[in-house]
Amino acid sequence: MNRKIVFATGNAGKMKEIREILADTEFHVVSMKEEGIDLSIEEDGVTFEENAVIKAKAVAEKCGEIVLADDSGLEIDYLNKEPGIYSARYMGEDTSYRIKNANLIERLSGVSDEERTARFICAIAAVFPDGEVITTYGQVEGRIDYEEKGENGFGYDPIFYLPQLGKTTAQLSDDEKNSVSHRGEALRKMKEELKKRF
Ligand code: ITT
């Protein structure tokens, strides 16, 4: 029987990508909701890694499975790396990304291409049933676009432009995004760690 991994996320956009990236493993990946775990977790760490570990440990306390968590976000250099670890909470958790994205574009009005640099960052934490905790990391460099483009992905994807591809990450197919993204990189590293252990 395939070994189970519980993913400690309530974000459906992340979960879709995680399932695709881990599809070629022996693991059966379920969300915390599918595992029947309903938790609101206070993310009070000061780094992506700390918050990923906080989420994974909170769910690991509720089940005996391997638990993974993703903490990620967008750093914009011109805005002193805002929204950073506060990416989900920026302008309020319930504010639509139409509004958040429009606000970030507005805050960069008049700013040149060279100064619009930004990156998506992702830390993945794993808590194993024996208590071992490890993290992996991924990032992808890009720029903040001048308008929203594309319908795929989620969150800040419509304004995150990849100069080398001439597209925002919302204009990429799922496979294309996963092959270049912060989450793809961090999860591929985590797959290697899982292979060493199971
Ligand atoms: P969980 O904590 O339940 O996993 P969350 O959405 O609260 O869900 P985070 O605290 O890690 O997750 O916040 C990440 C935010 O960063 C996310 O809500 C998006 O706004 C943004 N983000 C991260 N990865 C992204 C991606 O691939 N594309 C677009 N936006 C992304």
Tab-separated table of C-alpha atoms and ligand atoms in Angstrom:
chain	number	residue	atom	x	y	z
A	1	MET	CA	0.000	0.000	0.000
A	2	ASN	CA	1.214	3.520	-0.791
A	3	ARG	CA	2.480	5.461	2.187
A	4	LYS	CA	0.383	8.489	3.075
A	5	ILE	CA	1.516	12.109	3.229
A	6	VAL	CA	-0.779	14.671	4.837
A	7	PHE	CA	-0.272	18.163	3.431
A	8	ALA	CA	-0.882	20.899	6.011
A	9	THR	CA	-2.453	23.488	3.736
A	10	GLY	CA	-5.881	24.994	3.282
A	11	ASN	CA	-4.905	26.704	0.017
A	12	ALA	CA	-6.540	24.905	-2.946
A	13	GLY	CA	-4.197	26.500	-5.505
A	14	LYS	CA	-1.137	25.204	-3.684
A	15	MET	CA	-2.714	21.789	-3.156
A	16	LYS	CA	-3.345	21.336	-6.890
A	17	GLU	CA	0.297	22.070	-7.698
A	18	ILE	CA	1.561	19.877	-4.835
A	19	ARG	CA	-0.489	16.890	-6.086
A	20	GLU	CA	0.902	17.330	-9.605
A	21	ILE	CA	4.516	17.692	-8.466
A	22	LEU	CA	4.290	14.637	-6.184
A	23	ALA	CA	2.265	12.563	-8.668
A	24	ASP	CA	5.318	10.534	-9.762
A	25	THR	CA	6.096	9.326	-6.217
A	26	GLU	CA	4.945	6.280	-4.264
A	27	PHE	CA	3.123	8.503	-1.818
A	28	HIS	CA	-0.612	8.991	-1.482
A	29	VAL	CA	-0.989	12.741	-0.877
A	30	VAL	CA	-4.028	14.023	1.006
A	31	SER	CA	-4.897	17.494	2.254
A	32	MET	CA	-5.431	18.105	5.963
A	33	LYS	CA	-9.138	18.577	5.224
A	34	GLU	CA	-9.302	15.150	3.562
A	35	GLU	CA	-7.593	13.750	6.661
A	36	GLY	CA	-10.406	15.292	8.741
A	37	ILE	CA	-8.130	17.861	10.378
A	38	ASP	CA	-9.644	21.309	10.780
A	39	LEU	CA	-7.177	23.664	12.436
A	40	SER	CA	-6.511	27.346	12.358
A	41	ILE	CA	-2.767	27.704	12.807
A	42	GLU	CA	-1.118	30.902	13.972
A	43	GLU	CA	1.845	31.534	11.683
A	44	ASP	CA	3.974	33.547	14.090
A	45	GLY	CA	7.400	32.657	12.732
A	46	VAL	CA	9.645	35.314	11.186
A	47	THR	CA	10.904	33.268	8.224
A	48	PHE	CA	9.248	31.079	5.577
A	49	GLU	CA	11.055	28.042	7.046
A	50	GLU	CA	9.820	28.745	10.584
A	51	ASN	CA	6.227	29.120	9.429
A	52	ALA	CA	6.391	25.943	7.341
A	53	VAL	CA	7.645	24.029	10.396
A	54	ILE	CA	4.930	25.574	12.623
A	55	LYS	CA	2.209	24.388	10.196
A	56	ALA	CA	3.664	20.890	9.719
A	57	LYS	CA	4.122	20.355	13.482
A	58	ALA	CA	0.594	21.554	14.300
A	59	VAL	CA	-0.901	18.961	11.937
A	60	ALA	CA	1.598	16.239	12.959
A	61	GLU	CA	0.269	16.569	16.512
A	62	LYS	CA	-3.137	15.486	15.196
A	63	CYS	CA	-2.081	12.429	13.163
A	64	GLY	CA	0.657	9.818	12.943
A	65	GLU	CA	1.439	10.310	9.271
A	66	ILE	CA	4.275	12.041	7.444
A	67	VAL	CA	3.190	15.716	7.380
A	68	LEU	CA	4.406	18.301	4.889
A	69	ALA	CA	3.668	22.031	4.841
A	70	ASP	CA	4.386	24.877	2.424
A	71	ASP	CA	5.066	28.456	3.433
A	72	SER	CA	5.574	30.752	0.508
A	73	GLY	CA	5.253	34.316	-0.688
A	74	LEU	CA	6.278	37.140	-2.946
A	75	GLU	CA	9.192	39.493	-2.212
A	76	ILE	CA	9.280	42.777	-4.146
A	77	ASP	CA	12.669	44.493	-3.935
A	78	TYR	CA	11.364	48.038	-4.505
A	79	LEU	CA	8.942	47.562	-1.566
A	80	ASN	CA	11.685	46.384	0.805
A	81	LYS	CA	10.691	42.758	0.173
A	82	GLU	CA	6.982	43.248	0.949
A	83	PRO	CA	4.642	41.421	1.164
A	84	GLY	CA	7.082	38.563	2.009
A	85	ILE	CA	5.931	36.251	4.778
A	86	TYR	CA	2.745	38.344	4.968
A	87	SER	CA	1.747	37.573	1.358
A	88	ALA	CA	-1.503	35.804	2.281
A	89	ARG	CA	-2.355	38.464	4.900
A	90	TYR	CA	-1.428	41.494	2.722
A	91	MET	CA	-4.391	43.952	2.727
A	92	GLY	CA	-6.363	41.351	4.678
A	93	GLU	CA	-6.728	37.602	4.209
A	94	ASP	CA	-10.196	38.001	2.605
A	95	THR	CA	-9.295	40.771	0.145
A	96	SER	CA	-9.458	39.566	-3.460
A	97	TYR	CA	-6.261	39.154	-5.474
A	98	ARG	CA	-7.717	41.526	-8.094
A	99	ILE	CA	-7.463	44.236	-5.430
A	100	LYS	CA	-4.129	43.104	-3.964
A	101	ASN	CA	-2.515	42.830	-7.409
A	102	ALA	CA	-3.887	46.205	-8.533
A	103	ASN	CA	-2.550	47.768	-5.338
A	104	LEU	CA	0.964	46.390	-5.865
A	105	ILE	CA	0.993	47.590	-9.497
A	106	GLU	CA	-0.135	51.006	-8.279
A	107	ARG	CA	2.634	51.133	-5.660
A	108	LEU	CA	5.137	50.483	-8.468
A	109	SER	CA	3.769	53.087	-10.857
A	110	GLY	CA	6.575	54.982	-12.583
A	111	VAL	CA	9.128	52.346	-11.492
A	112	SER	CA	11.402	51.062	-14.287
A	113	ASP	CA	11.785	47.432	-15.439
A	114	GLU	CA	15.178	47.164	-13.716
A	115	GLU	CA	13.689	48.158	-10.362
A	116	ARG	CA	10.635	45.892	-10.569
A	117	THR	CA	12.571	42.762	-9.551
A	118	ALA	CA	10.758	40.269	-7.347
A	119	ARG	CA	10.842	36.619	-6.390
A	120	PHE	CA	8.527	33.891	-5.263
A	121	ILE	CA	9.921	31.926	-2.329
A	122	CYS	CA	8.805	28.570	-0.963
A	123	ALA	CA	9.872	26.643	2.107
A	124	ILE	CA	8.613	23.093	2.523
A	125	ALA	CA	8.776	21.444	5.939
A	126	ALA	CA	8.420	17.746	6.683
A	127	VAL	CA	7.710	16.232	10.072
A	128	PHE	CA	8.261	12.474	10.154
A	129	PRO	CA	6.504	10.070	12.543
A	130	ASP	CA	9.758	9.664	14.544
A	131	GLY	CA	9.784	13.434	15.170
A	132	GLU	CA	12.509	14.336	12.662
A	133	VAL	CA	11.963	17.756	11.042
A	134	ILE	CA	13.578	18.891	7.784
A	135	THR	CA	13.030	21.792	5.387
A	136	THR	CA	13.770	22.485	1.723
A	137	TYR	CA	13.724	25.772	-0.166
A	138	GLY	CA	13.031	27.054	-3.648
A	139	GLN	CA	12.831	30.438	-5.353
A	140	VAL	CA	12.154	31.908	-8.774
A	141	GLU	CA	13.251	35.354	-9.916
A	142	GLY	CA	10.964	37.627	-11.943
A	143	ARG	CA	9.518	41.134	-12.171
A	144	ILE	CA	6.230	42.787	-11.280
A	145	ASP	CA	4.296	43.325	-14.510
A	146	TYR	CA	2.427	46.530	-15.468
A	147	GLU	CA	-0.976	44.839	-15.625
A	148	GLU	CA	-2.540	41.499	-14.683
A	149	LYS	CA	-2.111	38.796	-17.350
A	150	GLY	CA	-3.264	35.185	-17.508
A	151	GLU	CA	-5.909	33.043	-15.854
A	152	ASN	CA	-3.928	30.073	-14.524
A	153	GLY	CA	-2.369	29.604	-11.124
A	154	PHE	CA	-3.550	31.646	-8.134
A	155	GLY	CA	-2.673	34.578	-5.891
A	156	TYR	CA	-0.025	36.888	-7.315
A	157	ASP	CA	0.600	34.809	-10.479
A	158	PRO	CA	-1.076	37.335	-12.866
A	159	ILE	CA	1.479	40.049	-11.970
A	160	PHE	CA	4.622	37.890	-11.660
A	161	TYR	CA	6.435	38.204	-14.996
A	162	LEU	CA	9.262	35.913	-16.076
A	163	PRO	CA	11.431	37.893	-18.557
A	164	GLN	CA	13.096	34.724	-19.898
A	165	LEU	CA	9.692	33.291	-20.917
A	166	GLY	CA	7.970	36.597	-21.753
A	167	LYS	CA	4.937	35.527	-19.679
A	168	THR	CA	3.476	35.828	-16.210
A	169	THR	CA	3.243	32.629	-14.192
A	170	ALA	CA	-0.547	32.857	-14.712
A	171	GLN	CA	0.087	32.480	-18.471
A	172	LEU	CA	1.979	29.199	-18.034
A	173	SER	CA	0.410	25.735	-18.169
A	174	ASP	CA	0.441	23.806	-14.876
A	175	ASP	CA	3.440	21.744	-15.997
A	176	GLU	CA	5.346	24.809	-17.186
A	177	LYS	CA	4.775	26.625	-13.897
A	178	ASN	CA	5.757	23.592	-11.816
A	179	SER	CA	8.985	23.151	-13.791
A	180	VAL	CA	10.197	26.710	-13.042
A	181	SER	CA	8.448	27.627	-9.798
A	182	HIS	CA	9.677	28.091	-6.238
A	183	ARG	CA	7.254	25.342	-5.153
A	184	GLY	CA	8.440	22.957	-7.873
A	185	GLU	CA	12.067	23.434	-6.812
A	186	ALA	CA	11.408	23.040	-3.080
A	187	LEU	CA	9.184	19.983	-3.574
A	188	ARG	CA	11.628	18.266	-5.939
A	189	LYS	CA	14.293	18.671	-3.228
A	190	MET	CA	11.836	17.259	-0.684
A	191	LYS	CA	11.181	14.258	-2.975
A	192	GLU	CA	14.914	13.468	-2.835
A	193	GLU	CA	14.820	13.622	0.978
A	194	LEU	CA	11.774	11.333	1.067
A	195	LYS	CA	13.501	8.848	-1.259
A	196	LYS	CA	16.423	8.604	1.164
A	197	ARG	CA	14.090	7.680	4.026
A	198	PHE	CA	11.330	5.497	2.543
B	1	ITT	P1	-1.699	27.642	3.932
B	1	ITT	O1	-0.940	28.390	5.020
B	1	ITT	O2	-2.937	27.012	4.424
B	1	ITT	O3	-0.804	26.703	3.176
B	1	ITT	P2	-1.810	30.278	2.703
B	1	ITT	O4	-2.378	30.775	1.422
B	1	ITT	O5	-2.168	31.017	3.966
B	1	ITT	O6	-2.192	28.734	2.833
B	1	ITT	P3	0.966	31.070	3.008
B	1	ITT	O7	0.807	31.576	4.388
B	1	ITT	O8	2.178	30.244	2.674
B	1	ITT	O9	-0.255	30.166	2.557
B	1	ITT	O10	0.887	32.309	2.015
B	1	ITT	C1	1.318	32.184	0.719
B	1	ITT	C2	0.756	33.308	-0.120
B	1	ITT	O11	1.784	33.741	-1.038
B	1	ITT	C3	-0.390	32.823	-0.986
B	1	ITT	O12	-1.614	32.988	-0.315
B	1	ITT	C4	-0.231	33.695	-2.220
B	1	ITT	O13	-0.768	34.962	-1.973
B	1	ITT	C5	1.285	33.857	-2.323
B	1	ITT	N1	1.865	32.804	-3.185
B	1	ITT	C6	2.662	31.771	-2.790
B	1	ITT	N2	2.963	30.971	-3.823
B	1	ITT	C7	2.353	31.501	-4.897
B	1	ITT	C8	2.262	31.116	-6.238
B	1	ITT	O14	2.818	30.005	-6.683
B	1	ITT	N3	1.542	31.885	-7.067
B	1	ITT	C9	0.930	33.003	-6.631
B	1	ITT	N4	0.940	33.427	-5.365
B	1	ITT	C10	1.650	32.686	-4.494
